[in-house]
Amino acid sequence: MTSYGYGVSPEKEAALSRMMERLDIKESDIAERFVRSSGSGGQHVNKTSTCVYLKHLPTGIEVKCQKERSQALNRFFARRILAQKIEQSILGAESAARQRIEKIRRQKRKRSKRAKEKMLAEKKIHSQKKRLRAFPPEAEQL
């Protein structure tokens, strides 16, 4: 387990490591770089590399975090954001597959008797409309 240092409670570290284990994210699969932050923070931000850049190599998901002035906190937050993005991509794929299967199931489902009668009645009305649009009956022709 990686200790992220000052500012991160052991409970939060443990929760993050459990989430990463559950999603099968290994530290060896993560490329980590430290970049100079931008924005407010003055001389401290300009002299230190507190911005954390992570890339999950198997999925190609990239995360950049510069929420805090502390590199240790940014490392923790970046890992948490990365885990959430990976989880979302996994759940999104499962959800889309589930929706597709459910759509096919609804299409193949047998209609109820009432729905079938209603559909047939609408078809009959439509066919009558089309018949009335046809050429005038032979009796009215000259």
Short mmCIF file of N, CA, C and O in Angstrom, two decimals:
data_model
loop_
_atom_site.label_atom_id
_atom_site.label_comp_id
_atom_site.label_asym_id
_atom_site.label_seq_id
_atom_site.Cartn_x
_atom_site.Cartn_y
_atom_site.Cartn_z
N MET A 1 0.84 -1.18 0.00
CA MET A 1 0.00 0.00 0.00
C MET A 1 0.88 1.24 0.00
O MET A 1 1.82 1.34 0.77
N THR A 2 0.58 2.19 -0.83
CA THR A 2 1.35 3.42 -0.94
C THR A 2 0.84 4.43 0.06
O THR A 2 -0.37 4.65 0.17
N SER A 3 1.75 5.07 0.78
CA SER A 3 1.36 6.13 1.70
C SER A 3 1.51 7.45 0.97
O SER A 3 2.56 7.75 0.41
N TYR A 4 0.43 8.23 0.96
CA TYR A 4 0.44 9.49 0.22
C TYR A 4 0.86 10.65 1.10
O TYR A 4 0.96 11.77 0.64
N GLY A 5 1.14 10.37 2.38
CA GLY A 5 1.71 11.39 3.25
C GLY A 5 0.69 12.28 3.91
O GLY A 5 -0.47 11.92 4.10
N TYR A 6 1.13 13.46 4.22
CA TYR A 6 0.38 14.43 4.98
C TYR A 6 -0.96 14.77 4.33
O TYR A 6 -1.04 15.01 3.14
N GLY A 7 -2.02 14.79 5.15
CA GLY A 7 -3.31 15.24 4.66
C GLY A 7 -4.28 14.15 4.25
O GLY A 7 -5.46 14.41 4.09
N VAL A 8 -3.80 12.92 4.08
CA VAL A 8 -4.68 11.83 3.66
C VAL A 8 -4.81 10.86 4.84
O VAL A 8 -3.81 10.32 5.31
N SER A 9 -6.05 10.64 5.28
CA SER A 9 -6.25 9.75 6.42
C SER A 9 -6.02 8.29 6.01
O SER A 9 -6.22 7.93 4.84
N PRO A 10 -5.61 7.45 6.95
CA PRO A 10 -5.39 6.03 6.63
C PRO A 10 -6.66 5.34 6.10
O PRO A 10 -6.58 4.44 5.27
N GLU A 11 -7.83 5.79 6.58
CA GLU A 11 -9.09 5.20 6.11
C GLU A 11 -9.30 5.48 4.62
O GLU A 11 -9.72 4.61 3.85
N LYS A 12 -8.99 6.73 4.23
CA LYS A 12 -9.16 7.09 2.82
C LYS A 12 -8.15 6.35 1.94
O LYS A 12 -8.48 5.92 0.84
N GLU A 13 -6.93 6.20 2.44
CA GLU A 13 -5.92 5.44 1.70
C GLU A 13 -6.37 4.00 1.52
O GLU A 13 -6.24 3.42 0.43
N ALA A 14 -6.91 3.40 2.61
CA ALA A 14 -7.37 2.01 2.55
C ALA A 14 -8.54 1.87 1.58
O ALA A 14 -8.60 0.90 0.81
N ALA A 15 -9.46 2.84 1.60
CA ALA A 15 -10.61 2.78 0.69
C ALA A 15 -10.16 2.87 -0.76
O ALA A 15 -10.67 2.13 -1.62
N LEU A 16 -9.18 3.74 -1.03
CA LEU A 16 -8.66 3.86 -2.39
C LEU A 16 -7.98 2.57 -2.83
O LEU A 16 -8.19 2.09 -3.95
N SER A 17 -7.17 1.98 -1.94
CA SER A 17 -6.47 0.74 -2.33
C SER A 17 -7.47 -0.40 -2.56
O SER A 17 -7.28 -1.21 -3.47
N ARG A 18 -8.56 -0.45 -1.77
CA ARG A 18 -9.60 -1.48 -1.99
C ARG A 18 -10.28 -1.27 -3.34
O ARG A 18 -10.53 -2.23 -4.07
N MET A 19 -10.56 -0.01 -3.66
CA MET A 19 -11.21 0.29 -4.94
C MET A 19 -10.30 -0.10 -6.10
O MET A 19 -10.75 -0.67 -7.10
N MET A 20 -9.00 0.19 -5.98
CA MET A 20 -8.06 -0.16 -7.04
C MET A 20 -7.91 -1.67 -7.18
O MET A 20 -7.81 -2.19 -8.29
N GLU A 21 -7.95 -2.40 -6.06
CA GLU A 21 -7.89 -3.87 -6.12
C GLU A 21 -9.13 -4.43 -6.79
O GLU A 21 -9.06 -5.34 -7.61
N ARG A 22 -10.30 -3.87 -6.42
CA ARG A 22 -11.57 -4.34 -6.97
C ARG A 22 -11.60 -4.15 -8.49
O ARG A 22 -12.13 -4.98 -9.22
N LEU A 23 -11.03 -3.03 -8.96
CA LEU A 23 -11.02 -2.74 -10.39
C LEU A 23 -9.80 -3.33 -11.09
O LEU A 23 -9.62 -3.14 -12.30
N ASP A 24 -8.95 -4.04 -10.34
CA ASP A 24 -7.75 -4.68 -10.86
C ASP A 24 -6.79 -3.66 -11.48
O ASP A 24 -6.26 -3.85 -12.58
N ILE A 25 -6.57 -2.56 -10.73
CA ILE A 25 -5.62 -1.54 -11.15
C ILE A 25 -4.35 -1.75 -10.33
O ILE A 25 -4.38 -1.69 -9.11
N LYS A 26 -3.25 -2.00 -11.02
CA LYS A 26 -1.98 -2.22 -10.33
C LYS A 26 -1.11 -0.97 -10.48
O LYS A 26 -1.18 -0.28 -11.48
N GLU A 27 -0.28 -0.73 -9.46
CA GLU A 27 0.64 0.41 -9.52
C GLU A 27 1.59 0.29 -10.71
O GLU A 27 1.99 1.28 -11.29
N SER A 28 1.92 -0.94 -11.08
CA SER A 28 2.85 -1.16 -12.20
C SER A 28 2.20 -0.78 -13.54
O SER A 28 2.91 -0.54 -14.52
N ASP A 29 0.86 -0.72 -13.59
CA ASP A 29 0.14 -0.34 -14.81
C ASP A 29 -0.02 1.17 -14.96
O ASP A 29 -0.59 1.63 -15.94
N ILE A 30 0.45 1.93 -13.96
CA ILE A 30 0.25 3.38 -13.95
C ILE A 30 1.58 4.08 -14.23
O ILE A 30 2.56 3.84 -13.53
N ALA A 31 1.59 4.93 -15.24
CA ALA A 31 2.76 5.77 -15.52
C ALA A 31 2.52 7.11 -14.82
O ALA A 31 1.49 7.75 -15.04
N GLU A 32 3.46 7.51 -13.96
CA GLU A 32 3.28 8.72 -13.16
C GLU A 32 4.37 9.73 -13.48
O GLU A 32 5.55 9.38 -13.56
N ARG A 33 3.95 10.98 -13.72
CA ARG A 33 4.90 12.06 -13.96
C ARG A 33 4.49 13.26 -13.12
O ARG A 33 3.30 13.42 -12.80
N PHE A 34 5.45 14.08 -12.79
CA PHE A 34 5.17 15.30 -12.03
C PHE A 34 5.51 16.49 -12.91
O PHE A 34 6.57 16.57 -13.51
N VAL A 35 4.55 17.41 -12.98
CA VAL A 35 4.66 18.55 -13.88
C VAL A 35 4.52 19.81 -13.05
O VAL A 35 3.86 19.81 -12.00
N ARG A 36 5.08 20.90 -13.52
CA ARG A 36 4.90 22.18 -12.82
C ARG A 36 3.44 22.61 -12.94
O ARG A 36 2.85 22.56 -14.02
N SER A 37 2.89 23.03 -11.84
CA SER A 37 1.51 23.49 -11.84
C SER A 37 1.41 24.86 -12.48
O SER A 37 2.41 25.57 -12.61
N SER A 38 0.22 25.23 -12.84
CA SER A 38 -0.02 26.57 -13.38
C SER A 38 -1.10 27.21 -12.54
O SER A 38 -1.79 26.55 -11.78
N GLY A 39 -1.25 28.49 -12.67
CA GLY A 39 -2.31 29.19 -11.95
C GLY A 39 -1.81 29.83 -10.68
O GLY A 39 -0.61 30.05 -10.50
N SER A 40 -2.74 30.13 -9.78
CA SER A 40 -2.38 30.86 -8.57
C SER A 40 -1.61 29.96 -7.61
O SER A 40 -1.72 28.75 -7.65
N GLY A 41 -0.83 30.55 -6.75
CA GLY A 41 -0.03 29.81 -5.79
C GLY A 41 1.31 30.47 -5.59
O GLY A 41 2.05 30.17 -4.67
N GLY A 42 1.63 31.40 -6.46
CA GLY A 42 2.83 32.21 -6.28
C GLY A 42 4.12 31.46 -6.51
O GLY A 42 4.19 30.52 -7.29
N GLN A 43 5.14 31.88 -5.78
CA GLN A 43 6.49 31.35 -5.97
C GLN A 43 6.56 29.86 -5.68
O GLN A 43 7.25 29.11 -6.37
N HIS A 44 5.81 29.39 -4.68
CA HIS A 44 5.84 27.98 -4.31
C HIS A 44 5.45 27.10 -5.50
O HIS A 44 6.10 26.10 -5.79
N VAL A 45 4.37 27.48 -6.19
CA VAL A 45 3.88 26.69 -7.33
C VAL A 45 4.88 26.75 -8.48
O VAL A 45 5.12 25.76 -9.17
N ASN A 46 5.51 27.90 -8.67
CA ASN A 46 6.44 28.06 -9.78
C ASN A 46 7.74 27.29 -9.58
O ASN A 46 8.42 26.96 -10.54
N LYS A 47 8.12 27.00 -8.34
CA LYS A 47 9.40 26.34 -8.06
C LYS A 47 9.27 24.82 -7.92
O LYS A 47 10.25 24.12 -8.02
N THR A 48 8.06 24.31 -7.63
CA THR A 48 7.92 22.87 -7.37
C THR A 48 7.00 22.22 -8.41
O THR A 48 6.13 22.88 -8.98
N SER A 49 7.19 20.94 -8.59
CA SER A 49 6.35 20.18 -9.53
C SER A 49 5.27 19.47 -8.73
O SER A 49 5.43 18.32 -8.31
N THR A 50 4.16 20.15 -8.50
CA THR A 50 3.09 19.58 -7.68
C THR A 50 1.97 18.97 -8.51
O THR A 50 1.16 18.22 -7.99
N CYS A 51 1.91 19.29 -9.78
CA CYS A 51 0.87 18.73 -10.64
C CYS A 51 1.23 17.27 -10.97
O CYS A 51 2.34 16.97 -11.36
N VAL A 52 0.26 16.37 -10.78
CA VAL A 52 0.50 14.94 -11.00
C VAL A 52 -0.23 14.51 -12.28
O VAL A 52 -1.41 14.80 -12.45
N TYR A 53 0.50 13.81 -13.14
CA TYR A 53 -0.05 13.27 -14.39
C TYR A 53 0.03 11.75 -14.30
O TYR A 53 1.10 11.18 -14.07
N LEU A 54 -1.10 11.08 -14.45
CA LEU A 54 -1.15 9.61 -14.42
C LEU A 54 -1.72 9.11 -15.74
O LEU A 54 -2.64 9.70 -16.30
N LYS A 55 -1.17 7.98 -16.20
CA LYS A 55 -1.73 7.32 -17.38
C LYS A 55 -1.84 5.84 -17.06
O LYS A 55 -0.86 5.20 -16.67
N HIS A 56 -3.06 5.30 -17.20
CA HIS A 56 -3.28 3.87 -17.00
C HIS A 56 -2.95 3.19 -18.33
O HIS A 56 -3.66 3.37 -19.32
N LEU A 57 -1.87 2.45 -18.35
CA LEU A 57 -1.34 1.91 -19.60
C LEU A 57 -2.29 0.94 -20.31
O LEU A 57 -2.46 1.03 -21.53
N PRO A 58 -2.96 -0.01 -19.60
CA PRO A 58 -3.85 -0.93 -20.32
C PRO A 58 -5.03 -0.25 -21.01
O PRO A 58 -5.42 -0.63 -22.11
N THR A 59 -5.62 0.77 -20.38
CA THR A 59 -6.80 1.41 -20.97
C THR A 59 -6.47 2.70 -21.71
O THR A 59 -7.27 3.16 -22.53
N GLY A 60 -5.33 3.32 -21.40
CA GLY A 60 -4.96 4.57 -22.05
C GLY A 60 -5.63 5.79 -21.43
O GLY A 60 -5.55 6.89 -21.97
N ILE A 61 -6.29 5.62 -20.28
CA ILE A 61 -6.96 6.74 -19.62
C ILE A 61 -5.91 7.61 -18.94
O ILE A 61 -5.04 7.11 -18.24
N GLU A 62 -6.02 8.94 -19.16
CA GLU A 62 -5.06 9.89 -18.61
C GLU A 62 -5.76 10.82 -17.63
O GLU A 62 -6.90 11.22 -17.85
N VAL A 63 -5.03 11.18 -16.55
CA VAL A 63 -5.57 12.07 -15.53
C VAL A 63 -4.48 13.07 -15.15
O VAL A 63 -3.31 12.71 -15.02
N LYS A 64 -4.88 14.31 -14.96
CA LYS A 64 -3.97 15.35 -14.51
C LYS A 64 -4.63 16.03 -13.31
O LYS A 64 -5.80 16.39 -13.39
N CYS A 65 -3.88 16.19 -12.21
CA CYS A 65 -4.48 16.77 -11.00
C CYS A 65 -3.55 17.80 -10.39
O CYS A 65 -2.38 17.52 -10.13
N GLN A 66 -4.10 18.98 -10.14
CA GLN A 66 -3.35 20.02 -9.45
C GLN A 66 -4.27 20.76 -8.49
O GLN A 66 -4.23 21.98 -8.38
N LYS A 67 -5.11 20.00 -7.77
CA LYS A 67 -6.08 20.60 -6.85
C LYS A 67 -5.41 21.31 -5.68
O LYS A 67 -5.86 22.35 -5.24
N GLU A 68 -4.35 20.70 -5.16
CA GLU A 68 -3.71 21.20 -3.94
C GLU A 68 -2.29 21.66 -4.23
O GLU A 68 -1.73 21.38 -5.28
N ARG A 69 -1.68 22.34 -3.24
CA ARG A 69 -0.30 22.76 -3.38
C ARG A 69 0.66 21.64 -2.98
O ARG A 69 1.86 21.73 -3.20
N SER A 70 0.12 20.58 -2.42
CA SER A 70 0.94 19.46 -1.97
C SER A 70 0.97 18.36 -3.03
O SER A 70 -0.08 17.91 -3.51
N GLN A 71 2.15 17.89 -3.37
CA GLN A 71 2.29 16.82 -4.35
C GLN A 71 1.67 15.52 -3.83
O GLN A 71 1.05 14.78 -4.58
N ALA A 72 1.83 15.26 -2.53
CA ALA A 72 1.29 14.03 -1.94
C ALA A 72 -0.23 13.98 -2.06
O ALA A 72 -0.80 12.94 -2.43
N LEU A 73 -0.88 15.11 -1.75
CA LEU A 73 -2.35 15.14 -1.88
C LEU A 73 -2.77 14.99 -3.34
O LEU A 73 -3.74 14.29 -3.64
N ASN A 74 -2.05 15.64 -4.23
CA ASN A 74 -2.39 15.53 -5.65
C ASN A 74 -2.20 14.10 -6.16
O ASN A 74 -2.97 13.65 -7.01
N ARG A 75 -1.20 13.38 -5.65
CA ARG A 75 -1.02 11.98 -6.04
C ARG A 75 -2.24 11.16 -5.62
O ARG A 75 -2.75 10.33 -6.38
N PHE A 76 -2.73 11.40 -4.41
CA PHE A 76 -3.90 10.67 -3.91
C PHE A 76 -5.13 11.00 -4.75
O PHE A 76 -5.84 10.11 -5.21
N PHE A 77 -5.38 12.30 -4.96
CA PHE A 77 -6.57 12.71 -5.72
C PHE A 77 -6.52 12.20 -7.15
O PHE A 77 -7.53 11.78 -7.72
N ALA A 78 -5.34 12.22 -7.77
CA ALA A 78 -5.21 11.75 -9.15
C ALA A 78 -5.54 10.26 -9.24
O ALA A 78 -6.23 9.83 -10.17
N ARG A 79 -5.07 9.48 -8.28
CA ARG A 79 -5.37 8.04 -8.29
C ARG A 79 -6.87 7.80 -8.09
O ARG A 79 -7.45 6.91 -8.71
N ARG A 80 -7.47 8.59 -7.22
CA ARG A 80 -8.90 8.43 -6.98
C ARG A 80 -9.70 8.77 -8.25
O ARG A 80 -10.62 8.05 -8.63
N ILE A 81 -9.33 9.85 -8.93
CA ILE A 81 -10.01 10.24 -10.17
C ILE A 81 -9.81 9.17 -11.24
O ILE A 81 -10.76 8.81 -11.96
N LEU A 82 -8.59 8.64 -11.34
CA LEU A 82 -8.30 7.59 -12.32
C LEU A 82 -9.17 6.35 -12.06
O LEU A 82 -9.76 5.80 -12.99
N ALA A 83 -9.26 5.94 -10.80
CA ALA A 83 -10.07 4.77 -10.45
C ALA A 83 -11.54 5.01 -10.80
O ALA A 83 -12.22 4.12 -11.33
N GLN A 84 -12.03 6.21 -10.54
CA GLN A 84 -13.43 6.52 -10.85
C GLN A 84 -13.67 6.49 -12.36
O GLN A 84 -14.70 5.99 -12.82
N LYS A 85 -12.71 7.01 -13.15
CA LYS A 85 -12.87 6.99 -14.61
C LYS A 85 -12.87 5.57 -15.15
O LYS A 85 -13.66 5.23 -16.04
N ILE A 86 -11.99 4.73 -14.62
CA ILE A 86 -11.93 3.33 -15.07
C ILE A 86 -13.21 2.61 -14.70
O ILE A 86 -13.78 1.87 -15.51
N GLU A 87 -13.70 2.85 -13.48
CA GLU A 87 -14.95 2.23 -13.04
C GLU A 87 -16.10 2.67 -13.94
O GLU A 87 -16.93 1.86 -14.35
N GLN A 88 -16.14 3.95 -14.27
CA GLN A 88 -17.21 4.47 -15.12
C GLN A 88 -17.16 3.84 -16.51
O GLN A 88 -18.19 3.51 -17.09
N SER A 89 -15.95 3.66 -17.05
CA SER A 89 -15.84 3.05 -18.38
C SER A 89 -16.30 1.60 -18.36
O SER A 89 -16.94 1.13 -19.29
N ILE A 90 -15.99 0.88 -17.27
CA ILE A 90 -16.41 -0.52 -17.14
C ILE A 90 -17.93 -0.60 -17.00
O ILE A 90 -18.59 -1.36 -17.70
N LEU A 91 -18.50 0.21 -16.10
CA LEU A 91 -19.95 0.17 -15.87
C LEU A 91 -20.70 0.67 -17.10
O LEU A 91 -21.77 0.17 -17.41
N GLY A 92 -20.14 1.65 -17.79
CA GLY A 92 -20.80 2.15 -18.99
C GLY A 92 -20.91 1.08 -20.06
O GLY A 92 -21.94 0.96 -20.72
N ALA A 93 -19.87 0.30 -20.23
CA ALA A 93 -19.89 -0.78 -21.23
C ALA A 93 -20.92 -1.84 -20.86
O ALA A 93 -21.67 -2.32 -21.70
N GLU A 94 -20.97 -2.19 -19.57
CA GLU A 94 -21.94 -3.19 -19.12
C GLU A 94 -23.36 -2.67 -19.30
O GLU A 94 -24.26 -3.39 -19.71
N SER A 95 -23.57 -1.39 -18.98
CA SER A 95 -24.89 -0.79 -19.08
C SER A 95 -25.37 -0.77 -20.53
O SER A 95 -26.52 -1.09 -20.81
N ALA A 96 -24.50 -0.42 -21.46
CA ALA A 96 -24.88 -0.38 -22.87
C ALA A 96 -25.24 -1.78 -23.37
O ALA A 96 -26.22 -1.95 -24.10
N ALA A 97 -24.48 -2.78 -22.95
CA ALA A 97 -24.77 -4.15 -23.37
C ALA A 97 -26.11 -4.61 -22.79
O ALA A 97 -26.92 -5.24 -23.48
N ARG A 98 -26.36 -4.24 -21.54
CA ARG A 98 -27.62 -4.63 -20.89
C ARG A 98 -28.80 -3.97 -21.59
O ARG A 98 -29.84 -4.61 -21.80
N GLN A 99 -28.66 -2.70 -21.97
CA GLN A 99 -29.74 -2.00 -22.67
C GLN A 99 -30.02 -2.63 -24.03
O GLN A 99 -31.17 -2.77 -24.42
N ARG A 100 -28.97 -3.02 -24.74
CA ARG A 100 -29.15 -3.65 -26.06
C ARG A 100 -29.89 -4.98 -25.92
O ARG A 100 -30.82 -5.27 -26.68
N ILE A 101 -29.51 -5.78 -24.93
CA ILE A 101 -30.16 -7.08 -24.70
C ILE A 101 -31.63 -6.88 -24.34
O ILE A 101 -32.51 -7.58 -24.84
N GLU A 102 -31.90 -5.88 -23.47
CA GLU A 102 -33.28 -5.62 -23.06
C GLU A 102 -34.13 -5.14 -24.23
O GLU A 102 -35.30 -5.53 -24.35
N LYS A 103 -33.56 -4.36 -25.14
CA LYS A 103 -34.29 -3.89 -26.31
C LYS A 103 -34.68 -5.05 -27.20
O LYS A 103 -35.83 -5.15 -27.67
N ILE A 104 -33.76 -5.99 -27.42
CA ILE A 104 -34.05 -7.17 -28.24
C ILE A 104 -35.13 -8.02 -27.58
O ILE A 104 -36.05 -8.51 -28.25
N ARG A 105 -35.05 -8.16 -26.26
CA ARG A 105 -36.06 -8.93 -25.53
C ARG A 105 -37.44 -8.32 -25.69
O ARG A 105 -38.44 -9.03 -25.91
N ARG A 106 -37.52 -6.97 -25.63
CA ARG A 106 -38.82 -6.31 -25.79
C ARG A 106 -39.35 -6.50 -27.21
O ARG A 106 -40.55 -6.67 -27.42
N GLN A 107 -38.45 -6.46 -28.20
CA GLN A 107 -38.89 -6.62 -29.58
C GLN A 107 -39.43 -8.03 -29.84
O GLN A 107 -40.37 -8.20 -30.61
N LYS A 108 -38.84 -9.01 -29.21
CA LYS A 108 -39.24 -10.40 -29.46
C LYS A 108 -40.44 -10.84 -28.61
O LYS A 108 -41.05 -11.86 -28.89
N ARG A 109 -40.73 -10.05 -27.58
CA ARG A 109 -41.81 -10.43 -26.66
C ARG A 109 -43.15 -10.49 -27.39
O ARG A 109 -43.45 -9.65 -28.26
N LYS A 110 -43.98 -11.47 -27.05
CA LYS A 110 -45.28 -11.64 -27.67
C LYS A 110 -46.22 -10.54 -27.17
O LYS A 110 -46.21 -10.19 -25.99
N ARG A 111 -47.01 -9.99 -28.08
CA ARG A 111 -47.94 -8.93 -27.69
C ARG A 111 -49.09 -9.51 -26.87
O ARG A 111 -49.52 -10.64 -27.09
N SER A 112 -49.61 -8.69 -26.00
CA SER A 112 -50.79 -9.11 -25.24
C SER A 112 -51.99 -9.11 -26.18
O SER A 112 -51.97 -8.49 -27.25
N LYS A 113 -53.04 -9.79 -25.78
CA LYS A 113 -54.23 -9.90 -26.62
C LYS A 113 -54.82 -8.53 -26.92
O LYS A 113 -55.19 -8.22 -28.06
N ARG A 114 -54.86 -7.68 -25.89
CA ARG A 114 -55.44 -6.35 -26.06
C ARG A 114 -54.60 -5.50 -27.01
O ARG A 114 -55.12 -4.79 -27.87
N ALA A 115 -53.27 -5.56 -26.87
CA ALA A 115 -52.38 -4.80 -27.74
C ALA A 115 -52.51 -5.27 -29.18
O ALA A 115 -52.50 -4.47 -30.12
N LYS A 116 -52.65 -6.58 -29.36
CA LYS A 116 -52.79 -7.14 -30.70
C LYS A 116 -54.10 -6.67 -31.34
O LYS A 116 -54.11 -6.28 -32.52
N GLU A 117 -55.19 -6.68 -30.56
CA GLU A 117 -56.48 -6.22 -31.08
C GLU A 117 -56.42 -4.74 -31.47
O GLU A 117 -56.94 -4.34 -32.52
N LYS A 118 -55.76 -3.93 -30.64
CA LYS A 118 -55.64 -2.51 -30.91
C LYS A 118 -54.83 -2.27 -32.19
O LYS A 118 -55.21 -1.45 -33.04
N MET A 119 -53.74 -3.01 -32.33
CA MET A 119 -52.89 -2.87 -33.52
C MET A 119 -53.68 -3.27 -34.77
O MET A 119 -53.61 -2.58 -35.80
N LEU A 120 -54.43 -4.35 -34.70
CA LEU A 120 -55.22 -4.80 -35.86
C LEU A 120 -56.31 -3.80 -36.21
O LEU A 120 -56.59 -3.56 -37.40
N ALA A 121 -56.93 -3.18 -35.18
CA ALA A 121 -57.96 -2.17 -35.43
C ALA A 121 -57.36 -0.96 -36.15
O ALA A 121 -57.97 -0.42 -37.09
N GLU A 122 -56.16 -0.53 -35.71
CA GLU A 122 -55.50 0.60 -36.36
C GLU A 122 -55.14 0.26 -37.81
O GLU A 122 -55.25 1.10 -38.71
N LYS A 123 -54.70 -0.98 -38.04
CA LYS A 123 -54.39 -1.40 -39.41
C LYS A 123 -55.63 -1.36 -40.29
O LYS A 123 -55.56 -0.97 -41.46
N LYS A 124 -56.77 -1.77 -39.74
CA LYS A 124 -58.02 -1.79 -40.50
C LYS A 124 -58.43 -0.38 -40.89
O LYS A 124 -58.81 -0.12 -42.04
N ILE A 125 -58.32 0.55 -39.95
CA ILE A 125 -58.66 1.95 -40.21
C ILE A 125 -57.74 2.51 -41.30
O ILE A 125 -58.19 3.18 -42.23
N HIS A 126 -56.47 2.20 -41.22
CA HIS A 126 -55.50 2.68 -42.20
C HIS A 126 -55.81 2.13 -43.60
O HIS A 126 -55.74 2.86 -44.59
N SER A 127 -56.17 0.85 -43.65
CA SER A 127 -56.48 0.26 -44.96
C SER A 127 -57.75 0.88 -45.55
O SER A 127 -57.83 1.08 -46.77
N GLN A 128 -58.73 1.24 -44.71
CA GLN A 128 -59.94 1.89 -45.21
C GLN A 128 -59.61 3.27 -45.79
O GLN A 128 -60.13 3.64 -46.84
N LYS A 129 -58.72 4.00 -45.10
CA LYS A 129 -58.30 5.31 -45.60
C LYS A 129 -57.66 5.17 -46.97
O LYS A 129 -57.93 5.93 -47.90
N LYS A 130 -56.80 4.18 -47.12
CA LYS A 130 -56.10 3.98 -48.38
C LYS A 130 -57.09 3.59 -49.49
O LYS A 130 -56.96 4.01 -50.63
N ARG A 131 -58.08 2.77 -49.11
CA ARG A 131 -59.08 2.35 -50.09
C ARG A 131 -59.89 3.55 -50.58
O ARG A 131 -60.22 3.65 -51.76
N LEU A 132 -60.20 4.49 -49.68
CA LEU A 132 -60.98 5.67 -50.06
C LEU A 132 -60.17 6.62 -50.94
O LEU A 132 -60.75 7.39 -51.70
N ARG A 133 -58.83 6.58 -50.83
CA ARG A 133 -57.99 7.44 -51.66
C ARG A 133 -57.86 6.90 -53.09
O ARG A 133 -57.40 7.61 -53.97
N ALA A 134 -58.23 5.67 -53.27
CA ALA A 134 -58.09 5.03 -54.58
C ALA A 134 -59.02 5.69 -55.59
O ALA A 134 -59.83 6.56 -55.26
N PHE A 135 -58.93 5.24 -56.86
CA PHE A 135 -59.80 5.79 -57.89
C PHE A 135 -61.25 5.67 -57.48
O PHE A 135 -61.63 4.76 -56.74
N PRO A 136 -62.09 6.58 -58.01
CA PRO A 136 -63.53 6.49 -57.66
C PRO A 136 -64.12 5.15 -58.08
O PRO A 136 -63.65 4.54 -59.04
N PRO A 137 -65.14 4.72 -57.38
CA PRO A 137 -65.76 3.43 -57.74
C PRO A 137 -66.25 3.45 -59.18
O PRO A 137 -66.54 4.48 -59.77
N GLU A 138 -66.38 2.30 -59.78
CA GLU A 138 -66.74 2.15 -61.19
C GLU A 138 -68.12 2.72 -61.51
O GLU A 138 -68.35 3.20 -62.61
N ALA A 139 -69.02 2.72 -60.55
CA ALA A 139 -70.37 3.23 -60.78
C ALA A 139 -70.35 4.72 -61.06
O ALA A 139 -71.18 5.25 -61.81
N GLU A 140 -69.41 5.47 -60.47
CA GLU A 140 -69.38 6.92 -60.65
C GLU A 140 -68.61 7.34 -61.89
O GLU A 140 -68.71 8.47 -62.32
N GLN A 141 -67.91 6.42 -62.51
CA GLN A 141 -67.15 6.78 -63.71
C GLN A 141 -68.10 6.95 -64.89
O GLN A 141 -69.12 6.30 -65.01
N LEU A 142 -67.77 7.83 -65.81
CA LEU A 142 -68.60 8.07 -66.99
C LEU A 142 -68.33 7.16 -68.10
O LEU A 142 -67.43 6.62 -68.44
#
